């Protein structure tokens, strides 16, 4: 069985947010989809270990912010690999509260959907929350949405272990020394470099600047492990 077949399913990349009392949290999610047209309903799949799961169950409300293809990796790292129990993810991000009182992320978003939960389905490690849409709008018509395929193939991003699409990649011998971030799974490939950080292709890991950090989660070089 080749589980890479799952990559051929059409996924997007979204920030799903919710609230609990006066606290906000959000996370990257690649499983959000429309369920019905009338009344309009959407569903998201959230890992039970994630703080956003706790907040959705508490408030019974969530928003889906659809991010653009040009979204920088540090933004994805903030919502995808940082824990809301440790930091306030909204401290440095532009947002506004929607009609439901849940934050709508404005940075890098091209559209948003607000929903109020009407049902939930236990799926083992995850819960599928179904919500009736209370409001939605387009924020930017000039940008294309980020797809999961683009995130993986072009951005070279990884899925965190709590994501429904996470697959463990077996280690294999490599010709050049590659280093993998122990926090988020991002792999630095010297043949490709890190163009978003100004690192040219052909730059060895050892030659990276001392202040270089993981483009996904912001971890420093000490958190990287050599492959092989």
mmCIF file of C-alpha atoms in Angstrom:
data_model
loop_
_atom_site.group_PDB
_atom_site.id
_atom_site.type_symbol
_atom_site.label_atom_id
_atom_site.label_comp_id
_atom_site.label_asym_id
_atom_site.label_seq_id
_atom_site.Cartn_x
_atom_site.Cartn_y
_atom_site.Cartn_z
ATOM 1 C CA UNK A 1 0.000 0.000 0.000
ATOM 2 C CA UNK A 2 1.473 3.337 -1.102
ATOM 3 C CA UNK A 3 0.139 6.004 1.247
ATOM 4 C CA UNK A 4 1.457 8.705 -1.057
ATOM 5 C CA UNK A 5 -1.817 8.219 -2.925
ATOM 6 C CA UNK A 6 -3.346 10.418 -0.215
ATOM 7 C CA UNK A 7 -1.207 13.302 -1.494
ATOM 8 C CA UNK A 8 -3.199 13.225 -4.729
ATOM 9 C CA UNK A 9 -6.327 14.271 -2.862
ATOM 10 C CA UNK A 10 -6.940 17.996 -3.177
ATOM 11 C CA UNK A 11 -6.044 19.764 0.075
ATOM 12 C CA UNK A 12 -5.685 23.390 0.971
ATOM 13 C CA UNK A 13 -3.878 25.079 3.834
ATOM 14 C CA UNK A 14 -5.869 27.077 6.354
ATOM 15 C CA UNK A 15 -5.693 28.693 9.766
ATOM 16 C CA UNK A 16 -8.530 27.338 11.918
ATOM 17 C CA UNK A 17 -9.164 29.533 14.960
ATOM 18 C CA UNK A 18 -11.423 29.432 17.975
ATOM 19 C CA UNK A 19 -11.753 30.903 21.447
ATOM 20 C CA UNK A 20 -12.314 29.895 25.054
ATOM 21 C CA UNK A 21 -13.600 32.699 27.255
ATOM 22 C CA UNK A 22 -11.212 35.607 26.514
ATOM 23 C CA UNK A 23 -8.420 33.472 25.044
ATOM 24 C CA UNK A 24 -7.793 32.864 21.348
ATOM 25 C CA UNK A 25 -5.922 30.136 19.523
ATOM 26 C CA UNK A 26 -5.398 29.033 15.961
ATOM 27 C CA UNK A 27 -3.610 26.298 14.053
ATOM 28 C CA UNK A 28 -2.701 25.264 10.541
ATOM 29 C CA UNK A 29 -5.190 22.757 9.143
ATOM 30 C CA UNK A 30 -5.189 21.065 5.741
ATOM 31 C CA UNK A 31 -8.544 19.325 6.134
ATOM 32 C CA UNK A 32 -11.387 21.802 5.738
ATOM 33 C CA UNK A 33 -14.204 21.360 3.255
ATOM 34 C CA UNK A 34 -17.740 22.393 2.366
ATOM 35 C CA UNK A 35 -20.350 19.823 3.351
ATOM 36 C CA UNK A 36 -23.633 21.313 2.082
ATOM 37 C CA UNK A 37 -24.766 24.362 0.124
ATOM 38 C CA UNK A 38 -28.153 25.036 1.719
ATOM 39 C CA UNK A 39 -27.828 25.677 4.518
ATOM 40 C CA UNK A 40 -24.096 26.264 3.971
ATOM 41 C CA UNK A 41 -22.014 24.032 6.244
ATOM 42 C CA UNK A 42 -18.301 23.306 6.475
ATOM 43 C CA UNK A 43 -16.197 20.775 8.367
ATOM 44 C CA UNK A 44 -12.671 20.725 9.801
ATOM 45 C CA UNK A 45 -10.620 17.834 11.162
ATOM 46 C CA UNK A 46 -8.715 18.731 14.353
ATOM 47 C CA UNK A 47 -6.365 16.568 16.434
ATOM 48 C CA UNK A 48 -7.647 15.975 19.963
ATOM 49 C CA UNK A 49 -4.258 16.900 21.436
ATOM 50 C CA UNK A 50 -4.356 20.398 19.967
ATOM 51 C CA UNK A 51 -5.457 23.410 21.993
ATOM 52 C CA UNK A 52 -7.739 24.520 19.161
ATOM 53 C CA UNK A 53 -9.716 21.296 19.654
ATOM 54 C CA UNK A 54 -10.340 22.242 23.281
ATOM 55 C CA UNK A 55 -11.395 25.756 22.298
ATOM 56 C CA UNK A 56 -13.843 24.608 19.608
ATOM 57 C CA UNK A 57 -15.501 22.218 22.033
ATOM 58 C CA UNK A 58 -15.763 25.009 24.606
ATOM 59 C CA UNK A 59 -17.147 27.760 22.370
ATOM 60 C CA UNK A 60 -18.736 25.614 19.632
ATOM 61 C CA UNK A 61 -17.457 28.169 17.113
ATOM 62 C CA UNK A 62 -14.558 28.328 14.673
ATOM 63 C CA UNK A 63 -13.223 30.314 11.742
ATOM 64 C CA UNK A 64 -11.343 29.121 8.670
ATOM 65 C CA UNK A 65 -8.880 31.651 7.230
ATOM 66 C CA UNK A 66 -7.804 30.604 3.729
ATOM 67 C CA UNK A 67 -4.150 31.567 3.240
ATOM 68 C CA UNK A 68 -2.457 32.591 0.012
ATOM 69 C CA UNK A 69 0.160 30.766 -2.019
ATOM 70 C CA UNK A 70 2.679 33.489 -1.172
ATOM 71 C CA UNK A 71 2.356 32.977 2.588
ATOM 72 C CA UNK A 72 5.867 32.962 4.129
ATOM 73 C CA UNK A 73 7.020 29.828 5.927
ATOM 74 C CA UNK A 74 7.555 31.554 9.315
ATOM 75 C CA UNK A 75 3.834 32.376 9.373
ATOM 76 C CA UNK A 76 2.987 28.730 8.679
ATOM 77 C CA UNK A 77 5.502 27.702 11.326
ATOM 78 C CA UNK A 78 3.859 30.007 13.890
ATOM 79 C CA UNK A 79 0.432 28.440 13.498
ATOM 80 C CA UNK A 80 1.601 24.971 12.493
ATOM 81 C CA UNK A 81 4.458 24.132 14.837
ATOM 82 C CA UNK A 82 4.114 26.480 17.810
ATOM 83 C CA UNK A 83 1.845 25.573 20.723
ATOM 84 C CA UNK A 84 -0.779 28.009 21.954
ATOM 85 C CA UNK A 85 -0.173 26.736 25.476
ATOM 86 C CA UNK A 86 3.301 28.311 25.316
ATOM 87 C CA UNK A 87 2.785 31.497 23.309
ATOM 88 C CA UNK A 88 0.073 33.888 22.170
ATOM 89 C CA UNK A 89 -0.001 33.251 18.428
ATOM 90 C CA UNK A 90 -2.105 36.347 17.784
ATOM 91 C CA UNK A 91 0.287 38.752 19.492
ATOM 92 C CA UNK A 92 2.098 39.674 16.276
ATOM 93 C CA UNK A 93 -0.611 38.810 13.730
ATOM 94 C CA UNK A 94 -3.258 41.116 12.289
ATOM 95 C CA UNK A 95 -6.775 39.836 12.989
ATOM 96 C CA UNK A 96 -10.282 40.969 13.781
ATOM 97 C CA UNK A 97 -13.164 39.389 15.637
ATOM 98 C CA UNK A 98 -15.991 38.110 13.483
ATOM 99 C CA UNK A 99 -19.703 37.982 14.159
ATOM 100 C CA UNK A 100 -19.183 34.887 16.305
ATOM 101 C CA UNK A 101 -16.482 36.576 18.409
ATOM 102 C CA UNK A 102 -13.809 34.245 17.026
ATOM 103 C CA UNK A 103 -10.644 35.776 15.513
ATOM 104 C CA UNK A 104 -10.322 36.007 11.747
ATOM 105 C CA UNK A 105 -6.681 36.047 10.633
ATOM 106 C CA UNK A 106 -6.058 38.900 8.199
ATOM 107 C CA UNK A 107 -2.342 38.458 7.497
ATOM 108 C CA UNK A 108 -1.804 36.328 4.355
ATOM 109 C CA UNK A 109 -5.525 35.471 4.141
ATOM 110 C CA UNK A 110 -7.500 35.722 0.921
ATOM 111 C CA UNK A 111 -10.893 34.701 2.352
ATOM 112 C CA UNK A 112 -12.507 33.525 5.560
ATOM 113 C CA UNK A 113 -15.451 31.479 6.790
ATOM 114 C CA UNK A 114 -17.119 31.725 10.208
ATOM 115 C CA UNK A 115 -19.066 28.754 11.520
ATOM 116 C CA UNK A 116 -21.030 27.643 14.559
ATOM 117 C CA UNK A 117 -20.715 23.953 15.400
ATOM 118 C CA UNK A 118 -23.819 21.848 14.825
ATOM 119 C CA UNK A 119 -22.284 18.376 14.987
ATOM 120 C CA UNK A 120 -19.056 16.518 15.674
ATOM 121 C CA UNK A 121 -17.724 13.092 14.749
ATOM 122 C CA UNK A 122 -15.191 11.117 16.772
ATOM 123 C CA UNK A 123 -12.500 9.798 14.410
ATOM 124 C CA UNK A 124 -10.028 8.351 16.883
ATOM 125 C CA UNK A 125 -7.078 10.728 17.017
ATOM 126 C CA UNK A 126 -9.144 13.534 15.462
ATOM 127 C CA UNK A 127 -12.591 15.055 15.693
ATOM 128 C CA UNK A 128 -14.463 16.306 12.664
ATOM 129 C CA UNK A 129 -16.357 19.462 13.607
ATOM 130 C CA UNK A 130 -19.278 20.379 11.345
ATOM 131 C CA UNK A 131 -20.375 24.002 11.483
ATOM 132 C CA UNK A 132 -23.139 26.056 9.937
ATOM 133 C CA UNK A 133 -21.694 29.088 8.189
ATOM 134 C CA UNK A 134 -22.585 32.383 9.879
ATOM 135 C CA UNK A 135 -20.495 34.646 7.690
ATOM 136 C CA UNK A 136 -17.869 34.468 4.941
ATOM 137 C CA UNK A 137 -16.098 36.898 2.674
ATOM 138 C CA UNK A 138 -13.275 37.351 0.172
ATOM 139 C CA UNK A 139 -10.368 39.498 1.356
ATOM 140 C CA UNK A 140 -8.071 39.373 -1.663
ATOM 141 C CA UNK A 141 -8.986 38.519 -5.249
ATOM 142 C CA UNK A 142 -5.445 38.933 -6.542
ATOM 143 C CA UNK A 143 -3.843 35.963 -4.771
ATOM 144 C CA UNK A 144 -4.286 32.225 -5.275
ATOM 145 C CA UNK A 145 -4.928 29.923 -2.305
ATOM 146 C CA UNK A 146 -2.137 27.797 -0.910
ATOM 147 C CA UNK A 147 -2.606 24.125 -1.774
ATOM 148 C CA UNK A 148 -1.128 21.322 0.270
ATOM 149 C CA UNK A 149 0.698 20.036 -2.821
ATOM 150 C CA UNK A 150 2.325 23.446 -3.352
ATOM 151 C CA UNK A 151 3.273 23.597 0.326
ATOM 152 C CA UNK A 152 5.001 20.217 0.085
ATOM 153 C CA UNK A 153 6.549 20.370 -3.374
ATOM 154 C CA UNK A 154 7.524 24.035 -3.681
ATOM 155 C CA UNK A 155 7.776 25.243 -0.094
ATOM 156 C CA UNK A 156 9.144 21.829 0.967
ATOM 157 C CA UNK A 157 7.001 21.979 4.080
ATOM 158 C CA UNK A 158 6.233 19.082 6.385
ATOM 159 C CA UNK A 159 3.117 17.975 8.255
ATOM 160 C CA UNK A 160 3.317 17.953 12.064
ATOM 161 C CA UNK A 161 2.723 14.644 13.784
ATOM 162 C CA UNK A 162 -0.741 15.789 14.889
ATOM 163 C CA UNK A 163 -1.883 16.436 11.306
ATOM 164 C CA UNK A 164 -4.318 13.936 9.731
ATOM 165 C CA UNK A 165 -1.997 13.603 6.719
ATOM 166 C CA UNK A 166 1.212 13.011 8.687
ATOM 167 C CA UNK A 167 3.378 10.187 7.351
ATOM 168 C CA UNK A 168 6.673 9.135 8.855
ATOM 169 C CA UNK A 169 9.453 9.293 6.282
ATOM 170 C CA UNK A 170 11.985 6.470 6.591
ATOM 171 C CA UNK A 171 15.603 7.579 6.760
ATOM 172 C CA UNK A 172 17.727 6.700 3.769
ATOM 173 C CA UNK A 173 21.296 7.175 2.648
ATOM 174 C CA UNK A 174 22.024 10.519 1.045
ATOM 175 C CA UNK A 175 24.914 11.729 -1.113
ATOM 176 C CA UNK A 176 25.113 15.168 0.455
ATOM 177 C CA UNK A 177 24.696 15.950 4.119
ATOM 178 C CA UNK A 178 21.139 17.010 4.820
ATOM 179 C CA UNK A 179 19.946 18.155 8.220
ATOM 180 C CA UNK A 180 16.441 17.754 9.624
ATOM 181 C CA UNK A 181 14.819 19.981 12.218
ATOM 182 C CA UNK A 182 13.941 17.890 15.271
ATOM 183 C CA UNK A 183 11.088 20.275 16.111
ATOM 184 C CA UNK A 184 9.038 20.372 12.912
ATOM 185 C CA UNK A 185 10.659 17.903 10.477
ATOM 186 C CA UNK A 186 11.852 20.476 7.922
ATOM 187 C CA UNK A 187 14.908 19.211 6.009
ATOM 188 C CA UNK A 188 17.663 21.560 4.946
ATOM 189 C CA UNK A 189 18.996 20.375 1.585
ATOM 190 C CA UNK A 190 22.290 22.069 0.634
ATOM 191 C CA UNK A 191 21.573 21.411 -3.044
ATOM 192 C CA UNK A 192 18.492 23.647 -2.789
ATOM 193 C CA UNK A 193 19.527 26.096 -0.070
ATOM 194 C CA UNK A 194 16.900 28.337 1.533
ATOM 195 C CA UNK A 195 15.895 31.032 -0.942
ATOM 196 C CA UNK A 196 13.407 32.686 1.421
ATOM 197 C CA UNK A 197 16.260 33.366 3.857
ATOM 198 C CA UNK A 198 18.721 34.387 1.150
ATOM 199 C CA UNK A 199 20.720 31.140 1.348
ATOM 200 C CA UNK A 200 21.970 30.138 -2.090
ATOM 201 C CA UNK A 201 21.825 26.595 -3.426
ATOM 202 C CA UNK A 202 25.054 24.727 -2.691
ATOM 203 C CA UNK A 203 25.495 26.194 0.797
ATOM 204 C CA UNK A 204 26.507 23.507 3.278
ATOM 205 C CA UNK A 205 24.705 23.338 6.593
ATOM 206 C CA UNK A 206 27.986 24.016 8.374
ATOM 207 C CA UNK A 207 28.375 27.238 6.380
ATOM 208 C CA UNK A 208 24.971 28.647 7.297
ATOM 209 C CA UNK A 209 25.106 31.871 9.348
ATOM 210 C CA UNK A 210 25.113 31.350 13.112
ATOM 211 C CA UNK A 211 21.807 33.203 13.417
ATOM 212 C CA UNK A 212 20.084 31.161 10.693
ATOM 213 C CA UNK A 213 16.884 29.518 11.928
ATOM 214 C CA UNK A 214 14.469 26.932 10.583
ATOM 215 C CA UNK A 215 12.253 28.651 7.987
ATOM 216 C CA UNK A 216 9.231 26.721 9.243
ATOM 217 C CA UNK A 217 9.314 26.806 13.041
ATOM 218 C CA UNK A 218 12.149 29.208 13.861
ATOM 219 C CA UNK A 219 14.330 26.650 15.696
ATOM 220 C CA UNK A 220 18.057 27.424 15.753
ATOM 221 C CA UNK A 221 20.781 25.262 14.176
ATOM 222 C CA UNK A 222 21.323 23.275 17.352
ATOM 223 C CA UNK A 223 17.930 21.662 16.862
ATOM 224 C CA UNK A 224 18.955 20.117 13.529
ATOM 225 C CA UNK A 225 20.166 16.539 13.191
ATOM 226 C CA UNK A 226 22.264 15.123 10.378
ATOM 227 C CA UNK A 227 20.527 12.539 8.205
ATOM 228 C CA UNK A 228 22.046 9.189 7.405
#
